[in-house]
Amino acid sequence: MSGTLVLVRHGQSEWNLKNLFTGWRDVDLTELGHAEAREAGAKLKARGMKFDIAFTSSLIRAQKTCQHILDAVGQSDLETVRDQALNERDYGDLSGLNKDDARQKWGEEQVQVWRRSYDVPPPGGESLKDTGARVWPYYLHDLQPHVLRGGTVLVAAHGNSLRALIMALDGKSGEEIVRLELGTGVPVIYKLNADSTVASKEVLEG
């Protein structure tokens, strides 16, 4: 028996638009972000997708993305679990700062290290490795059992929490995963075998 796991990064947020480090700050979607989430739902509806359960983070941009998708596929009242284990990477002292201002304060090279290294956290924040340390156990204990029973599971979360999942699912190294770009509102569909290995992967771009 195989199951399906659908991963979707939230639509554009207000701070994405302003080029600010967001992390755990709870900011809303832009109008484009709402549209991207609805479009993700429309793509999944066109595939005939129906979900058994949905998971999202404790942050409103992911929650609204999740709800737009469920509305689009006609499952507005589906059981949805919210947990901060799926939150975006915590950017610590960078949170709320414009990325250009951060470069002026700490230097281009240092900010790039914080943004694109696997295991170097910004001051007071998390590295991608730290993010994975909370995301992956949550996946194993809370999400994966539904998939391995043959269910179809929706996860609406964030760029870095989803990178942490994809790293494990795809068997990527830390160096490879930091280079992965996840588009906002772009569904990634995994089919998993009964032994939890990946049978197929499809990215619904365009």
PDB file of N, CA, C and O in Angstrom, residues 119-144:
ATOM      1  N   ASP A 119      24.646  24.430   8.758  1.00  0.00           N
ATOM      2  CA  ASP A 119      24.742  24.247  10.204  1.00  0.00           C
ATOM      3  C   ASP A 119      25.282  25.451  10.972  1.00  0.00           C
ATOM      4  O   ASP A 119      25.700  25.326  12.123  1.00  0.00           O
ATOM      5  N   VAL A 120      25.250  26.645  10.357  1.00  0.00           N
ATOM      6  CA  VAL A 120      25.688  27.859  11.051  1.00  0.00           C
ATOM      7  C   VAL A 120      24.465  28.740  11.314  1.00  0.00           C
ATOM      8  O   VAL A 120      23.896  29.310  10.381  1.00  0.00           O
ATOM      9  N   PRO A 121      24.052  28.888  12.582  1.00  0.00           N
ATOM     10  CA  PRO A 121      22.862  29.687  12.884  1.00  0.00           C
ATOM     11  C   PRO A 121      23.190  31.170  12.992  1.00  0.00           C
ATOM     12  O   PRO A 121      24.311  31.533  13.381  1.00  0.00           O
ATOM     13  N   PRO A 122      22.236  32.048  12.687  1.00  0.00           N
ATOM     14  CA  PRO A 122      22.423  33.466  12.983  1.00  0.00           C
ATOM     15  C   PRO A 122      22.339  33.686  14.498  1.00  0.00           C
ATOM     16  O   PRO A 122      21.863  32.789  15.218  1.00  0.00           O
ATOM     17  N   PRO A 123      22.773  34.812  15.001  1.00  0.00           N
ATOM     18  CA  PRO A 123      22.717  35.057  16.448  1.00  0.00           C
ATOM     19  C   PRO A 123      21.303  34.886  17.001  1.00  0.00           C
ATOM     20  O   PRO A 123      20.359  35.486  16.489  1.00  0.00           O
ATOM     21  N   GLY A 124      21.177  34.032  18.006  1.00  0.00           N
ATOM     22  CA  GLY A 124      19.875  33.825  18.642  1.00  0.00           C
ATOM     23  C   GLY A 124      18.887  33.018  17.834  1.00  0.00           C
ATOM     24  O   GLY A 124      17.715  32.906  18.213  1.00  0.00           O
ATOM     25  N   GLY A 125      19.329  32.433  16.716  1.00  0.00           N
ATOM     26  CA  GLY A 125      18.398  31.737  15.837  1.00  0.00           C
ATOM     27  C   GLY A 125      18.779  30.291  15.570  1.00  0.00           C
ATOM     28  O   GLY A 125      19.568  29.686  16.299  1.00  0.00           O
ATOM     29  N   GLU A 126      18.199  29.731  14.514  1.00  0.00           N
ATOM     30  CA  GLU A 126      18.394  28.335  14.143  1.00  0.00           C
ATOM     31  C   GLU A 126      19.137  28.225  12.815  1.00  0.00           C
ATOM     32  O   GLU A 126      18.920  29.027  11.908  1.00  0.00           O
ATOM     33  N   SER A 127      19.944  27.207  12.689  1.00  0.00           N
ATOM     34  CA  SER A 127      20.448  26.795  11.388  1.00  0.00           C
ATOM     35  C   SER A 127      19.413  25.886  10.732  1.00  0.00           C
ATOM     36  O   SER A 127      18.441  25.461  11.380  1.00  0.00           O
ATOM     37  N   LEU A 128      19.622  25.562   9.467  1.00  0.00           N
ATOM     38  CA  LEU A 128      18.741  24.602   8.815  1.00  0.00           C
ATOM     39  C   LEU A 128      18.840  23.233   9.493  1.00  0.00           C
ATOM     40  O   LEU A 128      17.843  22.514   9.627  1.00  0.00           O
ATOM     41  N   LYS A 129      20.036  22.898   9.964  1.00  0.00           N
ATOM     42  CA  LYS A 129      20.215  21.643  10.708  1.00  0.00           C
ATOM     43  C   LYS A 129      19.351  21.642  11.968  1.00  0.00           C
ATOM     44  O   LYS A 129      18.704  20.637  12.293  1.00  0.00           O
ATOM     45  N   ASP A 130      19.314  22.765  12.689  1.00  0.00           N
ATOM     46  CA  ASP A 130      18.470  22.880  13.880  1.00  0.00           C
ATOM     47  C   ASP A 130      16.998  22.729  13.524  1.00  0.00           C
ATOM     48  O   ASP A 130      16.227  22.083  14.248  1.00  0.00           O
ATOM     49  N   THR A 131      16.599  23.338  12.426  1.00  0.00           N
ATOM     50  CA  THR A 131      15.203  23.246  11.984  1.00  0.00           C
ATOM     51  C   THR A 131      14.841  21.791  11.699  1.00  0.00           C
ATOM     52  O   THR A 131      13.779  21.306  12.103  1.00  0.00           O
ATOM     53  N   GLY A 132      15.725  21.093  11.019  1.00  0.00           N
ATOM     54  CA  GLY A 132      15.491  19.680  10.730  1.00  0.00           C
ATOM     55  C   GLY A 132      15.376  18.834  11.982  1.00  0.00           C
ATOM     56  O   GLY A 132      14.632  17.839  12.017  1.00  0.00           O
ATOM     57  N   ALA A 133      16.081  19.239  13.036  1.00  0.00           N
ATOM     58  CA  ALA A 133      16.060  18.470  14.286  1.00  0.00           C
ATOM     59  C   ALA A 133      14.690  18.492  14.959  1.00  0.00           C
ATOM     60  O   ALA A 133      14.395  17.622  15.781  1.00  0.00           O
ATOM     61  N   ARG A 134      13.845  19.471  14.615  1.00  0.00           N
ATOM     62  CA  ARG A 134      12.474  19.452  15.143  1.00  0.00           C
ATOM     63  C   ARG A 134      11.449  18.977  14.104  1.00  0.00           C
ATOM     64  O   ARG A 134      10.441  18.368  14.440  1.00  0.00           O
ATOM     65  N   VAL A 135      11.755  19.253  12.827  1.00  0.00           N
ATOM     66  CA  VAL A 135      10.802  18.885  11.770  1.00  0.00           C
ATOM     67  C   VAL A 135      10.770  17.374  11.528  1.00  0.00           C
ATOM     68  O   VAL A 135       9.698  16.769  11.428  1.00  0.00           O
ATOM     69  N   TRP A 136      11.938  16.759  11.417  1.00  0.00           N
ATOM     70  CA  TRP A 136      11.976  15.356  11.016  1.00  0.00           C
ATOM     71  C   TRP A 136      11.342  14.427  12.053  1.00  0.00           C
ATOM     72  O   TRP A 136      10.540  13.557  11.690  1.00  0.00           O
ATOM     73  N   PRO A 137      11.631  14.553  13.353  1.00  0.00           N
ATOM     74  CA  PRO A 137      10.938  13.700  14.330  1.00  0.00           C
ATOM     75  C   PRO A 137       9.420  13.897  14.300  1.00  0.00           C
ATOM     76  O   PRO A 137       8.665  12.928  14.465  1.00  0.00           O
ATOM     77  N   TYR A 138       8.987  15.147  14.091  1.00  0.00           N
ATOM     78  CA  TYR A 138       7.542  15.395  14.005  1.00  0.00           C
ATOM     79  C   TYR A 138       6.955  14.670  12.802  1.00  0.00           C
ATOM     80  O   TYR A 138       5.875  14.062  12.895  1.00  0.00           O
ATOM     81  N   TYR A 139       7.648  14.713  11.690  1.00  0.00           N
ATOM     82  CA  TYR A 139       7.194  13.983  10.509  1.00  0.00           C
ATOM     83  C   TYR A 139       7.082  12.482  10.799  1.00  0.00           C
ATOM     84  O   TYR A 139       6.057  11.853  10.502  1.00  0.00           O
ATOM     85  N   LEU A 140       8.120  11.919  11.382  1.00  0.00           N
ATOM     86  CA  LEU A 140       8.136  10.476  11.633  1.00  0.00           C
ATOM     87  C   LEU A 140       7.014  10.036  12.567  1.00  0.00           C
ATOM     88  O   LEU A 140       6.365   9.005  12.334  1.00  0.00           O
ATOM     89  N   HIS A 141       6.758  10.820  13.604  1.00  0.00           N
ATOM     90  CA  HIS A 141       5.788  10.410  14.626  1.00  0.00           C
ATOM     91  C   HIS A 141       4.351  10.812  14.308  1.00  0.00           C
ATOM     92  O   HIS A 141       3.414  10.111  14.691  1.00  0.00           O
ATOM     93  N   ASP A 142       4.165  11.925  13.600  1.00  0.00           N
ATOM     94  CA  ASP A 142       2.817  12.465  13.426  1.00  0.00           C
ATOM     95  C   ASP A 142       2.294  12.408  11.995  1.00  0.00           C
ATOM     96  O   ASP A 142       1.102  12.199  11.793  1.00  0.00           O
ATOM     97  N   LEU A 143       3.151  12.624  11.011  1.00  0.00           N
ATOM     98  CA  LEU A 143       2.690  12.656   9.623  1.00  0.00           C
ATOM     99  C   LEU A 143       2.839  11.319   8.921  1.00  0.00           C
ATOM    100  O   LEU A 143       1.894  10.816   8.298  1.00  0.00           O
ATOM    101  N   GLN A 144       4.038  10.745   9.004  1.00  0.00           N
ATOM    102  CA  GLN A 144       4.329   9.549   8.228  1.00  0.00           C
ATOM    103  C   GLN A 144       3.353   8.393   8.460  1.00  0.00           C
ATOM    104  O   GLN A 144       2.986   7.704   7.499  1.00  0.00           O
TER     105      GLN A 144
END
